[in-house]
PDB file of C-alpha atoms in Angstrom:
ATOM      1  CA  MET C   1     -55.323  70.955 -54.302  1.00  0.00           C
ATOM      2  CA  SER C   2     -53.052  68.267 -52.877  1.00  0.00           C
ATOM      3  CA  PRO C   3     -49.686  67.557 -54.532  1.00  0.00           C
ATOM      4  CA  PRO C   4     -49.557  64.562 -56.900  1.00  0.00           C
ATOM      5  CA  GLY C   5     -47.294  62.662 -54.508  1.00  0.00           C
ATOM      6  CA  ALA C   6     -50.000  62.755 -51.828  1.00  0.00           C
ATOM      7  CA  VAL C   7     -52.557  61.258 -54.201  1.00  0.00           C
ATOM      8  CA  PHE C   8     -50.313  58.718 -55.928  1.00  0.00           C
ATOM      9  CA  GLY C   9     -47.892  58.070 -53.031  1.00  0.00           C
ATOM     10  CA  PRO C  10     -49.660  55.012 -51.567  1.00  0.00           C
ATOM     11  CA  ILE C  11     -50.224  53.572 -55.054  1.00  0.00           C
ATOM     12  CA  LEU C  12     -46.551  54.054 -55.943  1.00  0.00           C
ATOM     13  CA  LEU C  13     -45.333  52.426 -52.737  1.00  0.00           C
ATOM     14  CA  ASP C  14     -47.689  49.463 -53.027  1.00  0.00           C
ATOM     15  CA  ALA C  15     -46.795  48.859 -56.673  1.00  0.00           C
ATOM     16  CA  TRP C  16     -43.039  49.283 -56.098  1.00  0.00           C
ATOM     17  CA  ILE C  17     -43.071  46.662 -53.340  1.00  0.00           C
ATOM     18  CA  ARG C  18     -44.946  44.190 -55.520  1.00  0.00           C
ATOM     19  CA  HIS C  19     -42.824  44.611 -58.680  1.00  0.00           C
ATOM     20  CA  ARG C  20     -39.192  44.564 -57.610  1.00  0.00           C
ATOM     21  CA  HIS C  21     -37.940  41.901 -60.037  1.00  0.00           C
ATOM     22  CA  PRO C  22     -36.796  43.506 -63.341  1.00  0.00           C
ATOM     23  CA  GLY C  23     -38.468  40.780 -65.416  1.00  0.00           C
ATOM     24  CA  ASN C  24     -41.787  41.189 -63.647  1.00  0.00           C
ATOM     25  CA  LEU C  25     -41.500  44.948 -64.012  1.00  0.00           C
ATOM     26  CA  ALA C  26     -40.830  44.657 -67.757  1.00  0.00           C
ATOM     27  CA  VAL C  27     -43.816  42.329 -68.236  1.00  0.00           C
ATOM     28  CA  HIS C  28     -46.030  44.772 -66.347  1.00  0.00           C
ATOM     29  CA  ALA C  29     -44.727  47.788 -68.299  1.00  0.00           C
ATOM     30  CA  VAL C  30     -45.496  46.211 -71.682  1.00  0.00           C
ATOM     31  CA  SER C  31     -48.763  44.492 -70.708  1.00  0.00           C
ATOM     32  CA  GLY C  32     -49.875  47.617 -68.830  1.00  0.00           C
ATOM     33  CA  LEU C  33     -49.536  49.711 -71.981  1.00  0.00           C
ATOM     34  CA  ILE C  34     -51.356  47.103 -74.077  1.00  0.00           C
ATOM     35  CA  ALA C  35     -54.130  46.899 -71.456  1.00  0.00           C
ATOM     36  CA  TRP C  36     -54.385  50.719 -71.426  1.00  0.00           C
ATOM     37  CA  LEU C  37     -54.747  50.754 -75.221  1.00  0.00           C
ATOM     38  CA  GLY C  38     -57.342  47.973 -74.995  1.00  0.00           C
ATOM     39  CA  LEU C  39     -59.361  49.885 -72.397  1.00  0.00           C
ATOM     40  CA  THR C  40     -59.093  53.064 -74.449  1.00  0.00           C
ATOM     41  CA  THR C  41     -60.328  51.107 -77.484  1.00  0.00           C
ATOM     42  CA  VAL C  42     -63.348  49.823 -75.558  1.00  0.00           C
ATOM     43  CA  LEU C  43     -64.171  53.305 -74.308  1.00  0.00           C
ATOM     44  CA  THR C  44     -64.010  54.832 -77.806  1.00  0.00           C
ATOM     45  CA  ALA C  45     -67.313  53.038 -78.463  1.00  0.00           C
ATOM     46  CA  ILE C  46     -69.008  55.116 -75.726  1.00  0.00           C
ATOM     47  CA  PRO C  47     -70.020  58.579 -76.973  1.00  0.00           C
ATOM     48  CA  THR C  48     -69.845  61.624 -74.706  1.00  0.00           C
ATOM     49  CA  PRO C  49     -71.749  64.896 -75.000  1.00  0.00           C
ATOM     50  CA  LEU C  50     -68.541  66.948 -75.057  1.00  0.00           C
ATOM     51  CA  ALA C  51     -66.097  66.542 -77.908  1.00  0.00           C
ATOM     52  CA  LEU C  52     -62.366  67.083 -77.666  1.00  0.00           C
ATOM     53  CA  PRO C  53     -60.677  68.862 -80.566  1.00  0.00           C
ATOM     54  CA  VAL C  54     -59.062  66.315 -82.929  1.00  0.00           C
ATOM     55  CA  LEU C  55     -59.816  63.360 -80.585  1.00  0.00           C
ATOM     56  CA  GLY C  56     -63.604  63.429 -80.870  1.00  0.00           C
ATOM     57  CA  ASN C  57     -66.467  62.756 -78.471  1.00  0.00           C
ATOM     58  CA  SER C  58     -65.811  59.402 -76.832  1.00  0.00           C
ATOM     59  CA  ALA C  59     -64.981  58.225 -73.337  1.00  0.00           C
ATOM     60  CA  GLY C  60     -61.773  56.756 -74.805  1.00  0.00           C
ATOM     61  CA  ALA C  61     -60.693  60.196 -76.015  1.00  0.00           C
ATOM     62  CA  TRP C  62     -61.248  61.626 -72.541  1.00  0.00           C
ATOM     63  CA  LEU C  63     -59.311  58.764 -70.923  1.00  0.00           C
ATOM     64  CA  ALA C  64     -56.454  59.184 -73.417  1.00  0.00           C
ATOM     65  CA  LEU C  65     -56.227  62.865 -72.467  1.00  0.00           C
ATOM     66  CA  LEU C  66     -56.979  62.887 -68.733  1.00  0.00           C
ATOM     67  CA  GLY C  67     -54.822  59.872 -67.764  1.00  0.00           C
ATOM     68  CA  PRO C  68     -51.577  61.404 -69.024  1.00  0.00           C
ATOM     69  CA  LEU C  69     -52.543  64.817 -67.618  1.00  0.00           C
ATOM     70  CA  ALA C  70     -52.987  63.284 -64.164  1.00  0.00           C
ATOM     71  CA  TRP C  71     -49.552  61.620 -64.379  1.00  0.00           C
ATOM     72  CA  LEU C  72     -47.736  64.580 -65.974  1.00  0.00           C
ATOM     73  CA  PRO C  73     -46.488  66.154 -62.701  1.00  0.00           C
ATOM     74  CA  LEU C  74     -44.874  62.856 -61.672  1.00  0.00           C
ATOM     75  CA  ASP C  75     -43.229  61.785 -64.939  1.00  0.00           C
ATOM     76  CA  ALA C  76     -43.621  63.871 -68.074  1.00  0.00           C
ATOM     77  CA  VAL C  77     -41.701  61.435 -70.307  1.00  0.00           C
ATOM     78  CA  VAL C  78     -43.981  58.478 -69.589  1.00  0.00           C
ATOM     79  CA  ALA C  79     -47.144  60.633 -69.633  1.00  0.00           C
ATOM     80  CA  ILE C  80     -46.337  61.997 -73.084  1.00  0.00           C
ATOM     81  CA  ALA C  81     -45.326  58.549 -74.387  1.00  0.00           C
ATOM     82  CA  VAL C  82     -48.635  57.002 -73.268  1.00  0.00           C
ATOM     83  CA  LEU C  83     -50.582  59.923 -74.748  1.00  0.00           C
ATOM     84  CA  LEU C  84     -48.811  59.485 -78.091  1.00  0.00           C
ATOM     85  CA  ALA C  85     -49.378  55.715 -78.009  1.00  0.00           C
ATOM     86  CA  SER C  86     -53.098  56.328 -77.358  1.00  0.00           C
ATOM     87  CA  LEU C  87     -53.636  58.651 -80.316  1.00  0.00           C
ATOM     88  CA  PRO C  88     -53.837  56.000 -83.073  1.00  0.00           C
ATOM     89  CA  VAL C  89     -56.314  53.966 -81.004  1.00  0.00           C
ATOM     90  CA  VAL C  90     -58.570  56.962 -80.401  1.00  0.00           C
ATOM     91  CA  LEU C  91     -58.322  58.339 -83.921  1.00  0.00           C
ATOM     92  CA  LEU C  92     -58.636  55.054 -85.847  1.00  0.00           C
ATOM     93  CA  GLY C  93     -61.029  53.356 -83.446  1.00  0.00           C
ATOM     94  CA  PRO C  94     -60.350  49.624 -83.812  1.00  0.00           C
ATOM     95  CA  PRO C  95     -63.276  47.312 -82.936  1.00  0.00           C
ATOM     96  CA  TRP C  96     -64.047  47.401 -79.210  1.00  0.00           C
ATOM     97  CA  PRO C  97     -64.203  43.579 -78.772  1.00  0.00           C
ATOM     98  CA  LEU C  98     -60.537  43.460 -79.804  1.00  0.00           C
ATOM     99  CA  GLY C  99     -59.735  46.065 -77.144  1.00  0.00           C
ATOM    100  CA  LEU C 100     -61.663  44.162 -74.493  1.00  0.00           C
ATOM    101  CA  ALA C 101     -59.842  40.930 -75.354  1.00  0.00           C
ATOM    102  CA  ALA C 102     -56.449  42.681 -75.173  1.00  0.00           C
ATOM    103  CA  PHE C 103     -57.331  44.232 -71.812  1.00  0.00           C
ATOM    104  CA  LEU C 104     -58.452  40.927 -70.274  1.00  0.00           C
ATOM    105  CA  VAL C 105     -55.495  38.947 -71.639  1.00  0.00           C
ATOM    106  CA  CYS C 106     -53.080  41.510 -70.194  1.00  0.00           C
ATOM    107  CA  LEU C 107     -54.699  41.271 -66.760  1.00  0.00           C
ATOM    108  CA  VAL C 108     -54.170  37.499 -66.824  1.00  0.00           C
ATOM    109  CA  VAL C 109     -50.548  37.932 -67.969  1.00  0.00           C
ATOM    110  CA  GLN C 110     -49.891  40.391 -65.140  1.00  0.00           C
ATOM    111  CA  HIS C 111     -51.387  38.025 -62.573  1.00  0.00           C
ATOM    112  CA  TYR C 112     -49.263  35.086 -63.682  1.00  0.00           C
ATOM    113  CA  ALA C 113     -46.143  37.259 -63.864  1.00  0.00           C
ATOM    114  CA  HIS C 114     -46.448  37.605 -60.087  1.00  0.00           C
ATOM    115  CA  VAL C 115     -46.776  33.862 -59.745  1.00  0.00           C
ATOM    116  CA  GLY C 116     -43.791  33.242 -62.030  1.00  0.00           C
ATOM    117  CA  TRP C 117     -41.505  35.623 -60.173  1.00  0.00           C
ATOM    118  CA  HIS C 118     -42.901  34.711 -56.746  1.00  0.00           C
ATOM    119  CA  GLU C 119     -43.581  38.330 -55.891  1.00  0.00           C
ATOM    120  CA  HIS C 120     -46.552  38.144 -53.607  1.00  0.00           C
ATOM    121  CA  ALA C 121     -45.594  40.683 -50.918  1.00  0.00           C
ATOM    122  CA  SER C 122     -47.312  38.492 -48.338  1.00  0.00           C
ATOM    123  CA  PHE C 123     -47.253  41.234 -45.701  1.00  0.00           C
ATOM    124  CA  LEU C 124     -49.684  43.252 -47.841  1.00  0.00           C
ATOM    125  CA  PRO C 125     -53.345  42.221 -48.051  1.00  0.00           C
ATOM    126  CA  ASN C 126     -54.389  40.309 -51.152  1.00  0.00           C
ATOM    127  CA  ARG C 127     -57.315  42.619 -51.807  1.00  0.00           C
ATOM    128  CA  ARG C 128     -55.519  45.920 -51.782  1.00  0.00           C
ATOM    129  CA  PRO C 129     -57.590  49.096 -52.133  1.00  0.00           C
ATOM    130  CA  PHE C 130     -55.411  50.404 -54.951  1.00  0.00           C
ATOM    131  CA  ALA C 131     -55.978  47.520 -57.381  1.00  0.00           C
ATOM    132  CA  ALA C 132     -58.301  49.460 -59.700  1.00  0.00           C
ATOM    133  CA  LEU C 133     -56.076  52.530 -59.766  1.00  0.00           C
ATOM    134  CA  THR C 134     -52.969  50.412 -60.267  1.00  0.00           C
ATOM    135  CA  THR C 135     -54.657  48.700 -63.219  1.00  0.00           C
ATOM    136  CA  LEU C 136     -55.847  52.007 -64.671  1.00  0.00           C
ATOM    137  CA  PHE C 137     -52.477  53.737 -64.306  1.00  0.00           C
ATOM    138  CA  ALA C 138     -50.386  50.641 -65.169  1.00  0.00           C
ATOM    139  CA  PRO C 139     -48.591  52.074 -68.217  1.00  0.00           C
ATOM    140  CA  PHE C 140     -47.630  55.189 -66.290  1.00  0.00           C
ATOM    141  CA  LEU C 141     -46.694  53.404 -63.080  1.00  0.00           C
ATOM    142  CA  PHE C 142     -44.627  50.588 -64.552  1.00  0.00           C
ATOM    143  CA  GLY C 143     -43.171  52.770 -67.293  1.00  0.00           C
ATOM    144  CA  THR C 144     -41.876  55.154 -64.628  1.00  0.00           C
ATOM    145  CA  PHE C 145     -40.529  52.283 -62.515  1.00  0.00           C
ATOM    146  CA  TRP C 146     -38.856  50.742 -65.561  1.00  0.00           C
ATOM    147  CA  LEU C 147     -37.171  54.052 -66.470  1.00  0.00           C
ATOM    148  CA  LEU C 148     -35.980  54.507 -62.872  1.00  0.00           C
ATOM    149  CA  ASP C 149     -34.669  50.932 -62.860  1.00  0.00           C
ATOM    150  CA  GLN C 150     -32.748  51.543 -66.106  1.00  0.00           C
ATOM    151  CA  ILE C 151     -31.268  54.773 -64.747  1.00  0.00           C
ATOM    152  CA  GLY C 152     -30.282  53.000 -61.541  1.00  0.00           C
ATOM    153  CA  ARG C 153     -28.568  50.200 -63.490  1.00  0.00           C
ATOM    154  CA  ALA C 154     -26.694  52.719 -65.635  1.00  0.00           C
ATOM    155  CA  HIS C 155     -25.230  54.399 -62.537  1.00  0.00           C
ATOM    156  CA  VAL C 156     -24.154  51.232 -60.745  1.00  0.00           C
TER     157      VAL C 156
END
C-alpha cells in the first residue's frame, strides 16, 4: 500500500498553487464543506446492500465514513471534523434536491472565487486531472490548508 502522501501529493500541490490567497482559501474551505454535505445528502437517497452500524445503508453513509478515513493519515483534526459535520446529514436525511442545489451552488461560488481573486495559475492546464478528486475532498483539502495558514500566521 502506498503512503497517503504519494496518493494525495499531486492533488495537494495542485490545490495549494491555485488557492494561495487567504480569502480564496476561506471561501473554498466553507463552500467545500457545504458542497460535501450537499453531496452526502444526495447520496443518502441511494440505498446500498450493506448497512453501516448507526449510519444506515446509503451511499451517503459510506461517503461520510470513507472520505474521512482516507484523509485521516494526513490530517486527523480535519478528518474528524468533517465526519462529525456529516453525521446529522446522514442520520436526519434532508431532502436530496436541497443537497443537490447546495452542491451546485457551492461549485459556482468556488469558480467565481478564483475569478475574484485572480488565481488562475496559468502555467497549469485548465482541465486538470485532479478536478474531481479536488471537488470530492474539498472540505479536507481546504480545511487542512486553512489550518496550516492560521498556524503560519500565528508564528510570524
